[in-house]
Every structure is written in C-alpha cells, then in structure tokens.
PDB file of C-alpha atoms in Angstrom:
ATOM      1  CA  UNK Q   1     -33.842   7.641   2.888  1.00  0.00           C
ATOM      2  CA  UNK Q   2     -33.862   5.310   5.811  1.00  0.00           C
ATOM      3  CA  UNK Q   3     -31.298   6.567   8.554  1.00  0.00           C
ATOM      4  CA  UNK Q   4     -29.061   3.800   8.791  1.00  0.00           C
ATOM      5  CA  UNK Q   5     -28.662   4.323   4.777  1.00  0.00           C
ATOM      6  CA  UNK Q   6     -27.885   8.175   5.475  1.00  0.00           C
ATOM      7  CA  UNK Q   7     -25.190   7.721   8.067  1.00  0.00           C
ATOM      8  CA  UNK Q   8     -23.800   5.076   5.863  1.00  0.00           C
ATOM      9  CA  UNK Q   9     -23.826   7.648   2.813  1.00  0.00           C
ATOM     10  CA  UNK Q  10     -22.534  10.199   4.851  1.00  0.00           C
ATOM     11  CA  UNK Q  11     -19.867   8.586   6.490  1.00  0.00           C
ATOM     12  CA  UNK Q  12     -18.748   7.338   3.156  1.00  0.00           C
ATOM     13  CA  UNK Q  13     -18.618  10.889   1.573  1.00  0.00           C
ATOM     14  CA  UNK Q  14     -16.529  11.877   4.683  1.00  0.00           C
ATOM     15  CA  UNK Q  15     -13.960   9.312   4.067  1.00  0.00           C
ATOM     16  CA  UNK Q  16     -13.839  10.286   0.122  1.00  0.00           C
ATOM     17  CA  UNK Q  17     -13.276  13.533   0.964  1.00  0.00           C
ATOM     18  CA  UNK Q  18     -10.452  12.940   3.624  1.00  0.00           C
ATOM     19  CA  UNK Q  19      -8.659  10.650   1.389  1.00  0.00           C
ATOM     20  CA  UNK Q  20      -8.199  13.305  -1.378  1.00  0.00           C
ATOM     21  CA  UNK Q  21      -7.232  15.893   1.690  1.00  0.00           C
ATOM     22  CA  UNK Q  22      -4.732  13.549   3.377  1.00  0.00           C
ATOM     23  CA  UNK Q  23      -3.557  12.415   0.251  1.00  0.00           C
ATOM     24  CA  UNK Q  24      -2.262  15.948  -0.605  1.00  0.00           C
ATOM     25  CA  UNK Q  25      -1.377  17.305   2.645  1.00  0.00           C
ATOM     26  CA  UNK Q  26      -0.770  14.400   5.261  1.00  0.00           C
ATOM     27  CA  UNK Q  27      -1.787  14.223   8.412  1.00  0.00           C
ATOM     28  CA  UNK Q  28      -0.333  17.863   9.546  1.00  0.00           C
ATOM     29  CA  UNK Q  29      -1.501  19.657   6.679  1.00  0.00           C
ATOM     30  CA  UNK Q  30      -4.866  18.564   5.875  1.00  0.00           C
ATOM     31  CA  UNK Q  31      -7.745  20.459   7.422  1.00  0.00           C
ATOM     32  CA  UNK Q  32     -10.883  19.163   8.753  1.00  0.00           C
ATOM     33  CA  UNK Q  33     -12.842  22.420   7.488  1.00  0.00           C
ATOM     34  CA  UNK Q  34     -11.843  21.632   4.104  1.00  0.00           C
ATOM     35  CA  UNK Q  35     -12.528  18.220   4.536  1.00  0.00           C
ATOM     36  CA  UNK Q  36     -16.032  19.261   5.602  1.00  0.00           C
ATOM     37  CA  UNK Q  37     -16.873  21.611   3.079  1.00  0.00           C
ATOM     38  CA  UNK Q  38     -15.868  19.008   0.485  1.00  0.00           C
ATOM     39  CA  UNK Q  39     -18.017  16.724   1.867  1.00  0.00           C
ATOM     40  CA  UNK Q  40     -20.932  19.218   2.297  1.00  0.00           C
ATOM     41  CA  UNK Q  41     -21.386  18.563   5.993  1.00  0.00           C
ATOM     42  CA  UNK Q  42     -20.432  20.540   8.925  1.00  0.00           C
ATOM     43  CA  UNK Q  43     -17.129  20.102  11.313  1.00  0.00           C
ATOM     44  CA  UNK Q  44     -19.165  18.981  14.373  1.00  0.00           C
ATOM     45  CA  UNK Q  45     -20.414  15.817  11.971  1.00  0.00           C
ATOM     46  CA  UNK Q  46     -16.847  14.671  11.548  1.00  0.00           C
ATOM     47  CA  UNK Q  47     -15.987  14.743  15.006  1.00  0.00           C
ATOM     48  CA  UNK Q  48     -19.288  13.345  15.894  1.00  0.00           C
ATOM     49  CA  UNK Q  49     -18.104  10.312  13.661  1.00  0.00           C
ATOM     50  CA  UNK Q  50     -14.545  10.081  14.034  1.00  0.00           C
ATOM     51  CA  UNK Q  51     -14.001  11.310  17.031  1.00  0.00           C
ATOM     52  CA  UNK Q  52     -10.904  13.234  15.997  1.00  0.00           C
ATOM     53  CA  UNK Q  53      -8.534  14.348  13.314  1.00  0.00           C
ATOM     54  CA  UNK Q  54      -6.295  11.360  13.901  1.00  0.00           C
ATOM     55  CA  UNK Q  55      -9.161   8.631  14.041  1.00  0.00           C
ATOM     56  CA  UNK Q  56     -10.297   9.880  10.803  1.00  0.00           C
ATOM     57  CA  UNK Q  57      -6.978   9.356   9.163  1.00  0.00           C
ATOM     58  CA  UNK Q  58      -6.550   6.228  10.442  1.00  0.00           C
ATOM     59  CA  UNK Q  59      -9.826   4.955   9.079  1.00  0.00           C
ATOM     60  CA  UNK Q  60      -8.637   6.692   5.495  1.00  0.00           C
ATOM     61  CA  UNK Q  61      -5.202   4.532   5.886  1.00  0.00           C
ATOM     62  CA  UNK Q  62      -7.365   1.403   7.098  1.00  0.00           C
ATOM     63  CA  UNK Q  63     -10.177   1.880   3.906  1.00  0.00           C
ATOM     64  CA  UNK Q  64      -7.177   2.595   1.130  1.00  0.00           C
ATOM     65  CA  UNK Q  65      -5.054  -0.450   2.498  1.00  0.00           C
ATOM     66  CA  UNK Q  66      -8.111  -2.755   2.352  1.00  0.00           C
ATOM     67  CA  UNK Q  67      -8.760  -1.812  -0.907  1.00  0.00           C
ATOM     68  CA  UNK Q  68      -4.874  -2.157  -1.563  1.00  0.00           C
ATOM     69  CA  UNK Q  69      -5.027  -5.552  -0.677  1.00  0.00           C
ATOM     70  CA  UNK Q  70      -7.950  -6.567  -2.887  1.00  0.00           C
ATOM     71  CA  UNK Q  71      -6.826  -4.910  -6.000  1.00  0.00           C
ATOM     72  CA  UNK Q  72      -3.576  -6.292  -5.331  1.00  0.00           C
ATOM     73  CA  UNK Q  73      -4.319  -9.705  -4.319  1.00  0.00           C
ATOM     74  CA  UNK Q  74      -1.807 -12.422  -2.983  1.00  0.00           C
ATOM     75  CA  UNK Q  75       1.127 -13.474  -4.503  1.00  0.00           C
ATOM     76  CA  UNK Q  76       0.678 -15.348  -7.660  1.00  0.00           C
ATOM     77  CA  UNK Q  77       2.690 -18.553  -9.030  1.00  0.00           C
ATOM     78  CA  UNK Q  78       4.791 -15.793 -10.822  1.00  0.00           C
ATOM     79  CA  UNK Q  79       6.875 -13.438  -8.323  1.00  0.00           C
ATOM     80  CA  UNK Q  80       8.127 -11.998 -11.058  1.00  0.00           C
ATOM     81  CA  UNK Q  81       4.232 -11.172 -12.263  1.00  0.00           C
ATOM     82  CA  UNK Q  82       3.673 -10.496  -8.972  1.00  0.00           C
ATOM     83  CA  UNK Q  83       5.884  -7.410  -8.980  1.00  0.00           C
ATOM     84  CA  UNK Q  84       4.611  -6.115 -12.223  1.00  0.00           C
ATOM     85  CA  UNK Q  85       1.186  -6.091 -10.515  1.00  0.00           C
ATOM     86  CA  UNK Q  86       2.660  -3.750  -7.699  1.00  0.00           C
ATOM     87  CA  UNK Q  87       4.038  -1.934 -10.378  1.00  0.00           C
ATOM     88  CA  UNK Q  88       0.853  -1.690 -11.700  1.00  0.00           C
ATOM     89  CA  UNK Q  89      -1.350  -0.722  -8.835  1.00  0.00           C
ATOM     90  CA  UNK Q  90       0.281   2.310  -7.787  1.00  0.00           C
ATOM     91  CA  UNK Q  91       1.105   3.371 -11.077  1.00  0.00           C
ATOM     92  CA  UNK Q  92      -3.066   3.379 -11.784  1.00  0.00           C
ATOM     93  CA  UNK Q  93      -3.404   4.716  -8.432  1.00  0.00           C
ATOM     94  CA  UNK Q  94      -0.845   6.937  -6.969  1.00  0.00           C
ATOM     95  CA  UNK Q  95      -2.922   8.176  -3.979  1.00  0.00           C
ATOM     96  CA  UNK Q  96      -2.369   4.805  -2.398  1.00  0.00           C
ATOM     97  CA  UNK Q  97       0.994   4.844  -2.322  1.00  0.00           C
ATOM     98  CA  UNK Q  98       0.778   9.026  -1.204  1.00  0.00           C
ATOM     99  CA  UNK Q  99      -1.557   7.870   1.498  1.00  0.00           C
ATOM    100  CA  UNK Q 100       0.890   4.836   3.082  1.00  0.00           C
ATOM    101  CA  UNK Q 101       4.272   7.391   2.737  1.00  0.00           C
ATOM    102  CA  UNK Q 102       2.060  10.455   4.845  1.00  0.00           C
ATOM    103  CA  UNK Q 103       1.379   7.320   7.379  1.00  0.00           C
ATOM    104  CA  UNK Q 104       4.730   6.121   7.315  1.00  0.00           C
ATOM    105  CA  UNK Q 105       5.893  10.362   8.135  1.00  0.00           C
ATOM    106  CA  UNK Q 106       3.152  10.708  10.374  1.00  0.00           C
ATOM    107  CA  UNK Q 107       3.360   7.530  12.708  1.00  0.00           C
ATOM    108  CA  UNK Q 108       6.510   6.979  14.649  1.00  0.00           C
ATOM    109  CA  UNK Q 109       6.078   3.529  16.045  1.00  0.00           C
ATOM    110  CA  UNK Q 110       3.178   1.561  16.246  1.00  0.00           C
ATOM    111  CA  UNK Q 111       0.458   1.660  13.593  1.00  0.00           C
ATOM    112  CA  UNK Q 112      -3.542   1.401  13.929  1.00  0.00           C
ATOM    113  CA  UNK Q 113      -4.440  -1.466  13.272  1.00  0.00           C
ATOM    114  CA  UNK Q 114      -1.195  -2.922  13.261  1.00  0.00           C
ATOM    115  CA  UNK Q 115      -1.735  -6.809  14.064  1.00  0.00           C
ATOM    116  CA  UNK Q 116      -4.169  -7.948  11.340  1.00  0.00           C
ATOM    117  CA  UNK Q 117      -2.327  -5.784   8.937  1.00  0.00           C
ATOM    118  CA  UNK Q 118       0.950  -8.100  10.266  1.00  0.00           C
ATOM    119  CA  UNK Q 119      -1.101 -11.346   9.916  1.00  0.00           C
ATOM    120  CA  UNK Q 120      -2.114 -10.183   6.479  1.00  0.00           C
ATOM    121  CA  UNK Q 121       1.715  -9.717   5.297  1.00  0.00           C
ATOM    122  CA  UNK Q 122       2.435 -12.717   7.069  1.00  0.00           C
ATOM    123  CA  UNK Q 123      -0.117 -14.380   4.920  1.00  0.00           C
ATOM    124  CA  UNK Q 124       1.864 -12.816   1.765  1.00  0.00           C
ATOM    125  CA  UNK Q 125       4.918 -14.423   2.784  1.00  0.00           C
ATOM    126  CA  UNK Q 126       3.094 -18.037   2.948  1.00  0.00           C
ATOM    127  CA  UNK Q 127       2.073 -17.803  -0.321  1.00  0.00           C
ATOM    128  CA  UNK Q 128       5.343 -16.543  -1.952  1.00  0.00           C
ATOM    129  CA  UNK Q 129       7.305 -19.062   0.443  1.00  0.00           C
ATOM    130  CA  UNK Q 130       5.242 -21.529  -1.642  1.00  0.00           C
ATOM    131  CA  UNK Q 131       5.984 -20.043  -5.037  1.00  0.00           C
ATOM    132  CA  UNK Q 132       9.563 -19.867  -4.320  1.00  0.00           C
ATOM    133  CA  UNK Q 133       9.547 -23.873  -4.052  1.00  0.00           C
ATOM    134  CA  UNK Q 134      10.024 -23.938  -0.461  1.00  0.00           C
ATOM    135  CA  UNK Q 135       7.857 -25.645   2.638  1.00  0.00           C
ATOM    136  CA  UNK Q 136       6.435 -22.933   4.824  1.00  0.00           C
ATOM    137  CA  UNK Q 137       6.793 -25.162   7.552  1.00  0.00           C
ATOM    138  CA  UNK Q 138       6.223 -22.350  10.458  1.00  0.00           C
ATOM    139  CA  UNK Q 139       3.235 -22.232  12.697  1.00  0.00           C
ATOM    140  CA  UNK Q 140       0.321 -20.370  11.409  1.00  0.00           C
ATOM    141  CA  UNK Q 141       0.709 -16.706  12.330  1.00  0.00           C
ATOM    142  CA  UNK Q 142       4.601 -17.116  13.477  1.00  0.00           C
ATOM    143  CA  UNK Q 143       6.924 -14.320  12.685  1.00  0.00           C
ATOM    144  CA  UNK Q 144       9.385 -15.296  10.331  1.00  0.00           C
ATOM    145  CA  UNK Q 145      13.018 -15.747  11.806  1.00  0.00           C
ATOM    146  CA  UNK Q 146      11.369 -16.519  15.104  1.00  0.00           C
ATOM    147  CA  UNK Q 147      11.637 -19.911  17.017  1.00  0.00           C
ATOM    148  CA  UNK Q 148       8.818 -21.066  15.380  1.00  0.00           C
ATOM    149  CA  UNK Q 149       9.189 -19.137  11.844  1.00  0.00           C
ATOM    150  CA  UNK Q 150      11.189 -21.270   9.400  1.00  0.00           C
ATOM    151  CA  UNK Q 151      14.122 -20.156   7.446  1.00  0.00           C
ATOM    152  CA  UNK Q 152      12.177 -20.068   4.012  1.00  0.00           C
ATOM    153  CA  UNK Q 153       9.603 -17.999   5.449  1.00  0.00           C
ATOM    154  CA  UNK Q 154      12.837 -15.778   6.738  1.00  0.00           C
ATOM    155  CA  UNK Q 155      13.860 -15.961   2.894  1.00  0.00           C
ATOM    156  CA  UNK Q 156      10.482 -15.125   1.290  1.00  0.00           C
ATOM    157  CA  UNK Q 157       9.980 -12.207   3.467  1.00  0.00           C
ATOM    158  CA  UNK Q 158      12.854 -10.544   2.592  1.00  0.00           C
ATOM    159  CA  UNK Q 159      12.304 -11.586  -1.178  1.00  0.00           C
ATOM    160  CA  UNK Q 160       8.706 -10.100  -0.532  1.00  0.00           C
ATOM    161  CA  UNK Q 161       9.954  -6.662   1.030  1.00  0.00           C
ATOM    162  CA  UNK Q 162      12.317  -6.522  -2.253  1.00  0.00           C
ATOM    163  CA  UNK Q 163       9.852  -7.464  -4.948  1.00  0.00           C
ATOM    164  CA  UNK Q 164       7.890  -4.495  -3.662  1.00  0.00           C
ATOM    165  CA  UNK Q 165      10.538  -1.623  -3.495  1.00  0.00           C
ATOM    166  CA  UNK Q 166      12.011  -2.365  -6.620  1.00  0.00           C
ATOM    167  CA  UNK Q 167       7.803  -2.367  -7.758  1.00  0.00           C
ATOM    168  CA  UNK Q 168       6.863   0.974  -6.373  1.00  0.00           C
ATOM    169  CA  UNK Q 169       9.963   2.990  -6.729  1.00  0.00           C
ATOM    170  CA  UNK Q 170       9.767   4.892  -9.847  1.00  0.00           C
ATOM    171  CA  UNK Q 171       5.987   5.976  -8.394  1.00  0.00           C
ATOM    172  CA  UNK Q 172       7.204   6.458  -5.095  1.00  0.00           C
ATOM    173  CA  UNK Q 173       9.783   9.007  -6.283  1.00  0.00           C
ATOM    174  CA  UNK Q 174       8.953  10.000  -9.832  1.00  0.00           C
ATOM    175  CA  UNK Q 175      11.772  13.110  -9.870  1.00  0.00           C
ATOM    176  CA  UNK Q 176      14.744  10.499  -9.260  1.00  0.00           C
ATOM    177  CA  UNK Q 177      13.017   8.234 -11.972  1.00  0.00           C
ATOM    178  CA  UNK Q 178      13.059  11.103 -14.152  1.00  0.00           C
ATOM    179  CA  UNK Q 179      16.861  11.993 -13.362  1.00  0.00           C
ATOM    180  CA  UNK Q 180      18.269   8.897 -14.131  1.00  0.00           C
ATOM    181  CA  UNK Q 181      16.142   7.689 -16.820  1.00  0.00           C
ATOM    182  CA  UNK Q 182      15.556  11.354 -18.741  1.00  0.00           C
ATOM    183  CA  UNK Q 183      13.320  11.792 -21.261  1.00  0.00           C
ATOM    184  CA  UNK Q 184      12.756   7.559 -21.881  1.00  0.00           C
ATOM    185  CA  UNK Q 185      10.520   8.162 -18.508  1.00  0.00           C
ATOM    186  CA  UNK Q 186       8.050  10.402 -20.353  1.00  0.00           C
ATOM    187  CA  UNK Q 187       8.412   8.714 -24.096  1.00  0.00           C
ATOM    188  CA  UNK Q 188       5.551   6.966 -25.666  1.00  0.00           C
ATOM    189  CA  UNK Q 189       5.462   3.252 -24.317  1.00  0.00           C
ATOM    190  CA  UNK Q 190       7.497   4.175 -21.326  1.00  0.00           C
ATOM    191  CA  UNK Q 191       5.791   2.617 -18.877  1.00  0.00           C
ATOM    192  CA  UNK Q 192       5.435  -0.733 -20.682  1.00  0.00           C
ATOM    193  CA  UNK Q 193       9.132  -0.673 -20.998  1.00  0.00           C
ATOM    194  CA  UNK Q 194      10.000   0.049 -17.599  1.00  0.00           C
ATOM    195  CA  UNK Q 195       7.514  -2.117 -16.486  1.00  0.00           C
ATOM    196  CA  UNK Q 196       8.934  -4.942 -18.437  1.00  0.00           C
ATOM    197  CA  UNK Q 197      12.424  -4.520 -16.947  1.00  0.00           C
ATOM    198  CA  UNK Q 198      10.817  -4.601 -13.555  1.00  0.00           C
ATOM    199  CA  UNK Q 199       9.275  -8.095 -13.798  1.00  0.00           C
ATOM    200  CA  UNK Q 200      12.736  -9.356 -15.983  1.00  0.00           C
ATOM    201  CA  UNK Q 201      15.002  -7.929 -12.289  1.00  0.00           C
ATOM    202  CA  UNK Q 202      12.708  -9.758 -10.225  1.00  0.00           C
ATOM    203  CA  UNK Q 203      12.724 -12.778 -12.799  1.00  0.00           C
ATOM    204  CA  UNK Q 204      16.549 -12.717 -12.004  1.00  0.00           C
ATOM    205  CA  UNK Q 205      15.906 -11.673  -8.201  1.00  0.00           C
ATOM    206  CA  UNK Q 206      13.873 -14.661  -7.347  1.00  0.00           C
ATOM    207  CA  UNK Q 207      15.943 -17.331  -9.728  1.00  0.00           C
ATOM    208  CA  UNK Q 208      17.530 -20.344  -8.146  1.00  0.00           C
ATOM    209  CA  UNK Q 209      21.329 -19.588  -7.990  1.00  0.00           C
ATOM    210  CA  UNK Q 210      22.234 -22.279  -9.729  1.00  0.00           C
ATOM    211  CA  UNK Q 211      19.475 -21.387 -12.754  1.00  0.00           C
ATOM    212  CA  UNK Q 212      20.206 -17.082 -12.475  1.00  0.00           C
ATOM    213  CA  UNK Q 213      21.972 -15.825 -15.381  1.00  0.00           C
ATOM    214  CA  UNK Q 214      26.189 -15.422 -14.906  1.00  0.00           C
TER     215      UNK Q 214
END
C-alpha cells in the first residue's frame, strides 16, 4: 500500500475509534489507550497525528458535524419537513447528537472551528428566511440582529434555533420522553407518531399569525 494511502487509512481508523470513545465517555472520560488499542495502533501514533487528546476530539466534533450537515442538508421549502428531518437524523444516529452535548460540556466558550461553523448556520438561516416568505435582505455573512442583519433574518434564526430543539429533544433526553409520554414512547409505531406531532407543532410554529389555528 502506497504511504500516503496508509496514513490516510490509519488516520481514518483513529478517528472511528475516537468517535465511539468520546461518544461514550466525553472528553474527560475517554482514554487515548483505549482509543489506541481499538484502533490497533500504538499511543505514540495518535499523538504523532493529533498532537494531543484535545486536537483529536476536536477533529471527531469537526468530522461528525460535517457529516451532520450533509445528511441533514439545508432547510427545505417545508420548515415543518425540515424539523422532521432533524428528528430523523439523530433518531438514526444518536452518537451525533452524544458527540455535540460532550462538546457543548466540555468547551466553555469558544469552539474549534467556530467561524465557518457560524457562516454555515448563518447560511441555514438564509435559506429558512426564504421559506418563511421573507427577503433576507442582510449582507452576506452578517449576523442577524446586527446593523447590517435584517429583522427577518433576526426572525428565522430564532424560528431555526426552535425548529431544532423541539426536533432533537425526545433523543436528546430519552428518560424525560419516557416520563411524560410512558409506555406510547416504546409502543409499536411510536416513533412515526411522535414524529408526526413534531412536524404538525412546527406546522403551527412557523404559520403566519393570521393563518395559525385559534
């Protein structure tokens, strides 16, 4: 095997094997010896790729959030769709979602990577801004609610940030989905029905006042 091929290999092995590490034990739990004997490669070979614990989780975060966004995909015509796809996604992959709460317990402040992961949201926001009806009028890039954000970009984000929590709650915290819904969380069809009343909230959510039902 040519080398290039082999580090690429490697390093790829490495990353699959911290993912399911950090996944289950964040950032302070997970081990790079387990990681390496996952991965069937020595300690040294981690650091001499990542350079540290920390770099290597941020390169886990940065791989599962680019795959994120291209399962995911941008906001369609439907908002209301749109959240049944987040619904979805982290329903069909939960380690995602385990992977973004161990970054959000791990990181207190600023986030690798954090400006094209902004520009990417803010890209979200243009599209949804446009399926709400409105005219994203900002400047390319501008942060909504700033002087050169507009207010339906101000609007959309907020509608965006909403779409998703009401999406990825009952994954995100499965034993309060289980209180309040009891046994209907576990029945047969479940999942389609909870889904369903997902997209029908954000239906509601995302309604022109004037069209939402009284």
């Amino acid at each position: 095997m040519p080398r290039t091929e082999h580090l690429v290999g490697t390093r790829a092995l490495l990353l699959a094997a911290a993912r399911d590490e950090f996944a289950a034990h964040g950032m302070g739990g997970a081990r790079v010896g387990r990681i390496a004997e996952r991965a069937g490669v020595s300690k040294e070979r981690i650091y001499g790729y990542f350079g540290s614990k920390e770099k290597l989780f941020a390169a886990v975060i940065s791989e599962a959030l680019t795959e994120h966004a291209t399962l995911l995909g941008p906001p369609s015509a439907d908002p209301a769709e749109y959240a049944g796809r987040i619904y979805d996604l982290h329903r069909g992959n939960p380690q995602l979602l385990r992977l973004m709460m161990w970054e959000a317990l791990y990181y207190d402040g600023g986030l690798p990577n954090e400006q094209p992961r902004t520009a990417r949201y803010r890209d979200m926001v243009a599209t949804l801004s446009e399926a709400l009806g409105s005219e994203p009028d900002s400047e390319p890039g501008s942060e909504p609610g700033s002087e050169s954000g507009s207010e339906s970009d101000t609007e959309a984000a907020s509608t965006l940030l909403a779409l998703i929590g009401l999406a990825i709650l009952p994954t995100a915290f499965p034993q309060i989905t289980r209180l309040i819904l009891g046994t209907a969380a576990d029945a047969p069809g479940g999942d389609d029905e909870l889904r369903a009343h997902i997209v029908r909230l954000a239906r509601r959510m995302v309604a022109p006042s004037s069209d939402a039902p009284a």
